[in-house]
């Protein structure tokens, strides 16, 4: 046993050769009267027949704007019916959907406008959090020459687009065509666009739907945001390929609205990043809700605490609860537990490879596959690996090697039974409540503050969020600043979750002899100084 290597592959299954739009058509033909989408905050309910008709209308609207196959259209909005319509309509018309995080502010939006070359952008005018129209105006100064159409959802512009729809006269897209660009931050400091094909997404959704044992009785509650792969693939597409109901409890995550949605809609499946499940379990009104309709669910997106998984099984009745592991670059699912695995395996591992998926763990120094139980970098190969990063051939070559293995940057171990645990990160990423943050990106932004000479950003452990952001800042000679002043400088320009919760002003940084900053020492010192040892010890799958 001792020389068994850390390599496992999922069962072989047929690969579906259809586009997202075809998957919708199939479900609409099979289950026309079944509920497809419920958006509780919009009081909207659509059957599969109605959804397919609204998607067709929206696709004609995109054609009427003059969008052609391969053109890019962005959606910068919280979860809503229109988000789903645009997602599916883009696929129908061959337009590439560009997901934009609704928490993005002017600095980040300008980057995505410039980088994606989108011709159309769909957004809300404003909500309680922000005035999106105004942020867009600020951003356009910094990029987005290609942007011709700005359509505010729920306004005359949206209705006008639908009214002026035209026939789609071109060939429908093929399964191998790119249909979606999802941004994920790169270690180089700015976000990279992950190019995903119909084949990537339809098949990943299909294997995850099968892993959940979905049937016509199932109703999936999706409190995770649609801009992220958890929402738009494991949410929308899992529902669409299997013809089951997707329930959106609110525009943005709200624990109370999620509990109410499960209770009133009799949801059978509940998704969430660990932070969301914690917020639901700890909600003061938790006991008021009847959650007995729940059967299963998926926790993913960040290290999943074993104790939280156990509480979800016991207190939320998710007796078949699972953990999935993956990343945007892999459509996203790589591994997942089986609904009928032992409780111990389901709470303490991230499962085993999904169908048609290979996984291995390699040594960071030699690149060789390591023996079981030994830690290394998790790599994966299969239909689910992205086409590449948009216009970044160098970064794509670094991520996907010549044999087609994608290097995830996550550290993991494999047990002899083929189950994996995520043990850390080779990449310098912080995951705060499911949102990924690259320290380099925040550092580069903070350098634009004229008072700052030098800055290092690290993640600190946090009981509720998993991690939070800390910045060590050295000011230029003679300058003074307060923590609040630095945070104020960030507001409106970068997403709220990237703004350092903790800031310490220092004169120097811990260095190696070769002059490299030792971030792990910054982290250790802060854990001690702030008494965060308890949070640092939480055990995860
Ligand atoms: P994203 O590309 O935003 O989906 O983020 C993917 C990253 O989230 C992965 O590379 C992991 O670092 C982390 N992640 C996702 N799922 C899990 C999980 N179940 N356990 C631990 N980390 C996870």
XYZ file of C-alpha atoms and ligand atoms in Angstrom:
564
model
C 0.000 0.000 0.000
C 2.791 2.379 0.889
C 3.891 2.930 -2.725
C 0.344 3.571 -3.977
C 0.322 6.902 -5.769
C -2.089 9.820 -5.378
C -4.022 9.361 -8.608
C -7.733 8.687 -8.999
C -10.293 8.976 -11.748
C -14.051 9.204 -11.690
C -16.343 6.740 -13.478
C -16.592 7.000 -17.239
C -19.853 8.367 -18.562
C -21.033 9.554 -21.968
C -20.113 13.172 -22.745
C -23.149 15.262 -23.701
C -22.623 17.006 -27.015
C -25.162 19.806 -26.684
C -25.215 23.504 -26.025
C -26.789 25.177 -23.014
C -29.652 26.361 -25.222
C -30.290 22.798 -26.387
C -30.305 21.563 -22.799
C -33.012 24.129 -22.046
C -35.027 23.127 -25.097
C -34.854 19.473 -24.064
C -36.098 20.186 -20.537
C -38.847 22.475 -21.856
C -39.997 19.702 -24.197
C -39.954 17.056 -21.449
C -41.293 19.040 -18.501
C -43.155 22.067 -19.942
C -45.356 22.612 -16.888
C -42.784 22.009 -14.216
C -41.575 25.062 -12.315
C -38.157 26.086 -13.612
C -37.357 29.306 -11.790
C -38.706 30.998 -8.689
C -37.310 34.428 -7.763
C -38.903 35.206 -4.428
C -37.718 38.811 -4.188
C -39.305 39.518 -7.583
C -42.424 37.439 -6.927
C -41.674 35.653 -10.182
C -42.413 32.054 -11.105
C -41.711 30.528 -14.494
C -42.416 27.031 -15.756
C -40.002 25.452 -18.223
C -42.329 26.403 -21.089
C -42.413 30.024 -19.914
C -38.682 30.123 -19.273
C -37.908 28.836 -22.774
C -40.239 31.451 -24.301
C -38.719 34.311 -22.268
C -35.216 33.147 -23.195
C -36.146 33.128 -26.886
C -37.552 36.651 -26.560
C -34.368 37.818 -24.799
C -32.129 36.171 -27.426
C -34.050 38.010 -30.149
C -33.521 41.182 -28.153
C -29.753 40.591 -28.134
C -29.865 40.059 -31.901
C -31.873 43.269 -32.245
C -29.084 45.166 -30.487
C -26.822 43.967 -33.278
C -24.907 41.437 -31.205
C -23.415 38.636 -33.281
C -21.895 35.236 -32.433
C -18.682 35.657 -30.469
C -19.572 39.191 -29.325
C -19.419 39.692 -25.598
C -22.166 40.892 -23.292
C -21.661 41.570 -19.591
C -24.078 41.137 -16.718
C -23.187 43.178 -13.637
C -26.110 42.469 -11.332
C -27.239 40.628 -8.249
C -29.301 37.452 -8.674
C -32.581 37.949 -10.543
C -34.762 36.480 -13.281
C -33.116 38.676 -15.916
C -29.697 37.278 -14.992
C -30.890 33.765 -15.804
C -32.668 34.920 -18.986
C -29.499 36.628 -20.215
C -27.331 33.656 -19.327
C -29.488 31.277 -21.364
C -30.250 33.777 -24.139
C -26.543 34.454 -24.725
C -26.077 30.748 -25.291
C -29.016 30.681 -27.727
C -27.646 33.609 -29.751
C -23.997 32.544 -29.638
C -23.085 35.632 -27.626
C -20.445 35.198 -24.915
C -21.754 36.032 -21.448
C -19.298 37.953 -19.261
C -20.033 37.614 -15.540
C -19.222 40.720 -13.524
C -19.204 40.541 -9.735
C -21.904 42.930 -8.451
C -19.514 43.959 -5.668
C -17.043 45.351 -8.219
C -16.512 49.076 -8.023
C -15.013 51.606 -10.458
C -11.392 50.418 -10.424
C -12.366 46.777 -11.040
C -15.210 47.458 -13.470
C -12.950 49.618 -15.661
C -10.504 46.726 -15.853
C -13.163 44.200 -16.894
C -14.702 46.550 -19.478
C -11.309 47.092 -21.045
C -10.162 43.502 -20.840
C -13.322 41.769 -22.073
C -14.106 44.183 -24.887
C -17.807 43.700 -24.151
C -20.233 45.378 -26.575
C -23.187 45.405 -24.195
C -23.571 45.648 -20.437
C -26.685 44.817 -18.431
C -26.971 46.283 -14.945
C -29.310 47.656 -12.333
C -29.492 51.405 -11.986
C -29.023 51.316 -8.245
C -29.887 49.446 -5.074
C -29.320 49.890 -1.342
C -25.611 49.167 -1.799
C -24.594 51.292 -4.735
C -25.449 53.599 -7.588
C -24.318 51.378 -10.456
C -25.108 53.923 -13.148
C -22.698 56.355 -11.518
C -19.965 53.763 -10.950
C -20.211 52.803 -14.617
C -19.791 56.418 -15.651
C -16.621 56.684 -13.535
C -15.338 53.408 -14.975
C -15.873 54.330 -18.582
C -13.207 56.986 -18.257
C -10.775 54.129 -17.650
C -11.788 51.693 -20.359
C -14.543 50.075 -22.359
C -14.208 51.635 -25.822
C -16.071 48.662 -27.278
C -19.132 49.234 -25.086
C -22.038 50.343 -27.309
C -25.132 49.300 -25.356
C -25.874 49.954 -21.704
C -29.161 48.364 -20.689
C -30.573 48.997 -17.215
C -32.643 46.052 -16.037
C -36.280 46.714 -15.243
C -36.365 49.978 -17.205
C -37.685 51.087 -20.581
C -34.319 50.218 -22.075
C -34.878 46.552 -21.237
C -38.466 46.576 -22.520
C -37.293 48.414 -25.628
C -34.671 45.783 -26.321
C -37.306 43.060 -26.106
C -39.733 45.020 -28.294
C -37.076 45.548 -30.970
C -35.967 41.931 -31.133
C -35.074 40.418 -34.499
C -34.725 36.928 -35.891
C -31.550 35.004 -35.201
C -30.447 34.239 -38.714
C -27.117 32.582 -38.029
C -26.134 29.011 -37.228
C -26.564 28.060 -33.565
C -23.344 27.750 -31.540
C -21.514 24.418 -31.288
C -20.767 22.610 -28.004
C -17.059 23.437 -28.249
C -17.667 27.187 -28.593
C -16.893 29.510 -25.701
C -20.141 30.695 -24.109
C -19.046 32.251 -20.846
C -16.190 34.273 -19.373
C -15.881 34.222 -15.609
C -13.245 36.395 -13.945
C -10.965 34.982 -11.333
C -8.067 36.828 -9.795
C -4.640 35.836 -10.966
C -1.522 35.662 -8.861
C -0.145 38.427 -11.080
C -2.451 40.952 -9.506
C -5.363 41.508 -11.859
C -8.314 39.281 -12.675
C -8.131 36.852 -15.574
C -11.057 35.825 -17.772
C -11.669 32.081 -17.741
C -12.984 30.901 -21.130
C -15.625 28.192 -20.702
C -17.365 26.259 -23.472
C -20.873 24.820 -23.649
C -19.269 21.376 -23.443
C -17.389 22.313 -20.260
C -20.465 23.673 -18.532
C -23.254 21.371 -19.699
C -21.237 18.298 -18.781
C -20.073 19.609 -15.425
C -23.658 20.480 -14.550
C -24.778 17.031 -15.694
C -22.276 15.064 -13.589
C -23.063 17.193 -10.535
C -26.809 16.737 -11.044
C -26.256 12.973 -11.166
C -24.077 13.078 -8.069
C -26.960 14.736 -6.206
C -29.392 12.040 -7.474
C -31.761 14.771 -8.683
C -35.257 13.789 -9.767
C -38.435 15.631 -10.693
C -39.273 16.072 -7.004
C -36.239 18.215 -6.331
C -36.224 21.950 -5.724
C -32.830 23.630 -5.353
C -32.427 26.705 -3.159
C -29.601 28.876 -4.549
C -28.528 31.675 -2.193
C -25.053 31.845 -3.788
C -24.515 34.669 -6.307
C -25.158 33.987 -9.994
C -22.034 35.831 -11.168
C -19.977 32.999 -9.604
C -19.733 29.460 -11.006
C -21.469 28.086 -7.905
C -24.580 30.082 -8.868
C -24.627 30.051 -12.660
C -23.350 26.488 -13.217
C -24.131 24.428 -10.094
C -27.283 26.538 -9.713
C -28.811 27.462 -13.078
C -27.278 24.786 -15.284
C -27.684 21.856 -12.890
C -31.382 22.780 -12.685
C -31.740 23.246 -16.451
C -29.973 20.035 -17.548
C -32.035 17.960 -15.147
C -35.305 19.858 -15.495
C -35.740 20.667 -11.800
C -36.689 23.889 -10.025
C -34.229 26.611 -9.023
C -35.256 28.964 -6.227
C -33.562 32.344 -5.740
C -34.319 33.521 -2.188
C -33.042 37.103 -2.640
C -30.841 39.304 -4.798
C -27.938 38.944 -2.409
C -27.300 36.439 0.313
C -29.648 36.910 3.236
C -29.825 34.119 5.851
C -33.410 34.887 6.828
C -34.649 34.990 3.222
C -32.843 31.690 2.596
C -34.479 29.971 5.576
C -37.860 31.350 4.546
C -37.354 30.133 0.971
C -36.509 26.590 2.098
C -39.519 26.533 4.420
C -42.127 28.048 2.106
C -40.952 26.531 -1.161
C -40.300 23.094 0.354
C -36.766 23.040 -1.046
C -35.036 19.658 -1.102
C -31.514 20.857 -1.942
C -29.617 23.743 -0.323
C -26.352 25.247 -1.559
C -23.926 27.545 0.147
C -20.370 28.471 0.999
C -19.535 27.594 4.626
C -20.135 31.168 5.811
C -23.718 31.071 4.548
C -24.565 27.851 6.373
C -23.018 29.304 9.552
C -25.147 32.465 9.226
C -28.313 30.371 8.726
C -27.590 28.020 11.647
C -26.850 30.947 13.930
C -29.761 33.094 12.892
C -31.839 34.022 15.984
C -35.023 32.891 14.207
C -33.571 29.579 13.001
C -35.894 27.444 15.175
C -38.997 29.038 13.628
C -38.468 27.313 10.260
C -39.477 23.844 9.143
C -36.548 22.575 7.110
C -37.652 18.935 7.019
C -38.159 19.049 3.228
C -34.370 19.223 2.765
C -32.653 16.055 1.602
C -29.242 17.115 0.356
C -27.077 20.084 -0.539
C -23.632 21.221 -1.497
C -21.146 23.090 0.628
C -18.183 24.365 -1.422
C -16.101 27.359 -2.357
C -13.905 27.489 0.743
C -12.546 25.053 3.332
C -15.596 23.398 4.927
C -15.464 23.079 8.737
C -16.291 19.530 9.848
C -18.440 20.755 12.758
C -20.532 22.966 10.470
C -21.134 20.031 8.102
C -22.353 17.930 11.034
C -24.751 20.652 12.123
C -26.145 20.980 8.592
C -26.847 17.236 8.543
C -28.417 17.197 12.039
C -30.138 20.526 12.411
C -31.052 21.278 8.792
C -32.088 17.716 7.953
C -29.682 17.466 4.998
C -29.056 13.786 5.637
C -27.441 13.386 2.187
C -25.318 16.575 2.458
C -22.208 16.711 0.262
C -19.056 18.773 -0.191
C -17.852 19.707 -3.657
C -14.435 21.038 -4.524
C -13.361 22.809 -7.681
C -12.522 26.159 -9.171
C -13.665 28.493 -11.935
C -10.996 27.073 -14.278
C -12.623 23.620 -14.034
C -16.237 24.540 -14.790
C -16.106 24.288 -11.605
C -16.551 20.759 -10.139
C -13.534 18.448 -9.720
C -14.409 16.250 -6.730
C -17.570 15.660 -4.726
C -18.771 13.260 -2.085
C -21.518 10.751 -2.883
C -24.855 11.335 -1.176
C -24.636 7.784 0.243
C -21.029 7.895 1.484
C -20.589 7.408 5.220
C -21.158 10.554 7.264
C -17.516 10.505 8.312
C -16.296 10.621 4.690
C -18.843 13.260 3.736
C -17.851 15.689 6.482
C -14.097 15.136 6.527
C -13.171 14.952 2.819
C -14.081 16.802 -0.381
C -15.074 13.487 -1.956
C -13.585 11.762 -4.985
C -13.314 12.677 -8.674
C -16.577 13.355 -10.519
C -17.378 11.354 -13.689
C -14.896 11.676 -16.572
C -12.395 13.455 -14.322
C -8.807 12.573 -13.454
C -7.093 13.907 -10.353
C -3.519 13.556 -9.161
C -1.373 15.164 -6.518
C 2.127 16.206 -7.455
C 5.180 17.318 -5.568
C 5.703 21.066 -5.793
C 9.428 20.578 -6.186
C 9.693 17.648 -8.641
C 6.265 17.599 -10.323
C 6.112 13.820 -9.722
C 2.928 12.185 -8.424
C 3.330 11.720 -4.658
C 2.452 8.599 -2.630
C -0.969 8.514 -0.945
C -1.376 10.586 2.233
C 1.449 12.904 1.164
C 0.644 16.547 0.536
C 1.190 18.134 -2.867
C -0.536 20.277 -5.488
C -3.841 18.958 -6.833
C -3.952 18.696 -10.640
C -6.884 17.642 -12.781
C -7.548 16.652 -16.390
C -10.675 16.075 -18.433
C -13.548 17.657 -20.369
C -14.015 20.194 -17.535
C -10.716 22.057 -17.932
C -11.232 25.599 -19.281
C -10.237 26.494 -22.809
C -7.764 28.990 -21.347
C -7.460 32.492 -19.949
C -8.794 35.173 -22.265
C -5.914 36.712 -24.242
C -3.340 35.403 -21.777
C -1.434 32.619 -23.555
C 1.440 32.785 -21.082
C -0.792 32.424 -18.017
C -2.719 29.635 -19.785
C 0.523 27.730 -20.413
C 1.454 28.093 -16.763
C -1.933 26.744 -15.639
C -2.404 23.846 -18.115
C 0.652 21.720 -18.842
C 1.468 19.956 -22.103
C -0.332 16.793 -21.055
C -3.519 18.724 -20.361
C -3.250 18.765 -16.560
C -4.607 21.886 -14.916
C -2.582 22.932 -11.855
C -5.073 24.207 -9.310
C -2.685 25.885 -6.865
C -4.440 24.019 -4.031
C -2.600 21.694 -1.668
C -4.275 18.384 -0.969
C -3.822 14.784 0.144
C -5.412 11.600 -1.198
C -6.429 8.724 1.029
C -5.938 5.144 -0.191
C -9.728 4.948 -0.813
C -9.457 7.705 -3.462
C -10.976 10.510 -1.324
C -9.288 13.894 -1.132
C -8.730 16.533 1.516
C -7.776 20.130 0.803
C -4.921 20.981 3.129
C -3.828 24.448 2.089
C -2.903 26.653 -0.808
C 0.228 26.907 -2.914
C -1.188 30.140 -4.336
C -1.392 33.194 -2.146
C -5.146 33.456 -2.093
C -7.396 34.612 0.750
C -10.956 33.225 0.808
C -13.202 35.540 2.805
C -16.700 34.134 3.158
C -16.390 32.401 -0.216
C -15.028 35.442 -2.062
C -11.493 34.993 -3.374
C -9.007 37.756 -2.842
C -5.506 37.924 -4.260
C -3.265 39.876 -1.890
C -1.274 41.194 -4.831
C -4.334 42.843 -6.342
C -5.149 44.644 -3.080
C -1.501 45.607 -2.581
C -1.313 47.098 -6.078
C -4.446 49.096 -5.439
C -3.146 50.381 -2.075
C 0.079 51.528 -3.757
C -2.041 54.056 -5.649
C -2.459 55.852 -2.286
C 0.203 58.591 -2.324
C 0.923 58.212 1.399
C 1.814 54.523 1.220
C 5.433 53.477 0.695
C 5.126 49.747 1.125
C 2.273 47.343 1.851
C 1.767 43.599 2.385
C -1.631 41.941 2.548
C -2.279 38.568 4.206
C -5.301 36.566 5.334
C -6.113 36.105 9.015
C -8.258 33.246 10.326
C -11.838 34.142 11.243
C -14.466 31.952 12.857
C -17.377 33.134 10.718
C -15.769 34.198 7.435
C -12.979 31.627 7.294
C -10.476 34.380 6.613
C -10.309 38.171 6.672
C -7.936 40.688 5.131
C -5.036 42.280 6.994
C -2.666 44.903 5.589
C 0.696 45.894 7.007
C 1.413 49.372 5.775
C 4.618 51.421 5.838
C 3.898 55.082 5.207
C 6.208 57.414 3.329
C 8.571 59.490 5.511
C 6.718 62.242 7.350
C 3.241 60.963 6.471
C 0.564 60.025 8.975
C -2.669 58.148 8.400
C -5.408 56.332 10.290
C -6.847 52.899 9.588
C -10.197 54.467 8.780
C -8.607 56.850 6.300
C -7.055 53.955 4.372
C -10.371 52.120 4.294
C -12.159 55.259 3.127
C -9.642 55.511 0.281
C -10.733 52.025 -0.872
C -14.500 52.552 -0.685
C -16.260 52.799 -4.021
C -13.106 51.814 -5.894
C -12.630 48.179 -4.894
C -15.158 45.576 -3.782
C -16.077 45.827 -0.090
C -14.781 42.322 0.690
C -11.253 43.260 -0.400
C -11.018 46.276 1.924
C -8.652 45.357 4.792
C -10.548 44.738 8.010
C -7.298 45.033 9.935
C -4.526 47.516 9.202
C -1.284 47.882 11.104
C 1.192 50.683 10.463
C 4.757 49.387 10.706
C 8.305 50.608 10.096
C 9.623 47.331 8.717
C 8.595 43.820 7.654
C 9.940 40.393 8.628
C 12.406 39.414 5.889
C 14.369 36.377 4.821
C 18.131 36.734 4.395
C 17.566 37.132 0.675
C 15.251 40.062 1.327
C 11.870 38.404 0.710
C 9.026 39.363 3.004
C 7.871 36.457 5.164
C 4.120 36.695 5.063
C 3.656 33.644 7.265
C 5.438 35.518 10.062
C 3.165 38.539 9.660
C 0.264 36.128 9.979
C 1.719 34.362 13.042
C 2.418 37.637 14.836
C -1.070 38.934 14.181
C -2.754 35.699 15.284
C -0.910 36.005 18.567
C -1.463 39.753 18.974
C -5.187 39.543 18.193
C -5.870 36.279 20.047
C -7.080 34.413 16.952
C -5.597 31.014 17.908
C -9.061 29.457 18.230
C -10.087 30.431 14.683
C -6.738 29.211 13.347
C -7.412 25.740 14.734
C -10.756 25.010 13.008
C -10.659 21.621 11.265
C -11.897 21.468 7.669
C -12.540 18.783 5.034
P -13.373 29.854 -7.415
O -12.523 29.842 -8.643
O -13.861 31.201 -7.037
O -14.486 28.861 -7.505
O -12.444 29.417 -6.187
C -11.841 28.172 -6.192
C -10.982 27.975 -4.973
O -11.799 27.885 -3.797
C -10.240 26.670 -5.038
O -9.047 26.761 -5.798
C -9.995 26.383 -3.564
O -8.877 27.104 -3.087
C -11.253 26.914 -2.900
N -12.252 25.854 -2.689
C -13.321 25.554 -3.446
N -14.027 24.531 -2.919
C -13.382 24.146 -1.793
C -13.601 23.133 -0.800
N -14.633 22.317 -0.845
N -12.687 23.039 0.210
C -11.625 23.862 0.265
N -11.378 24.838 -0.619
C -12.240 24.986 -1.647
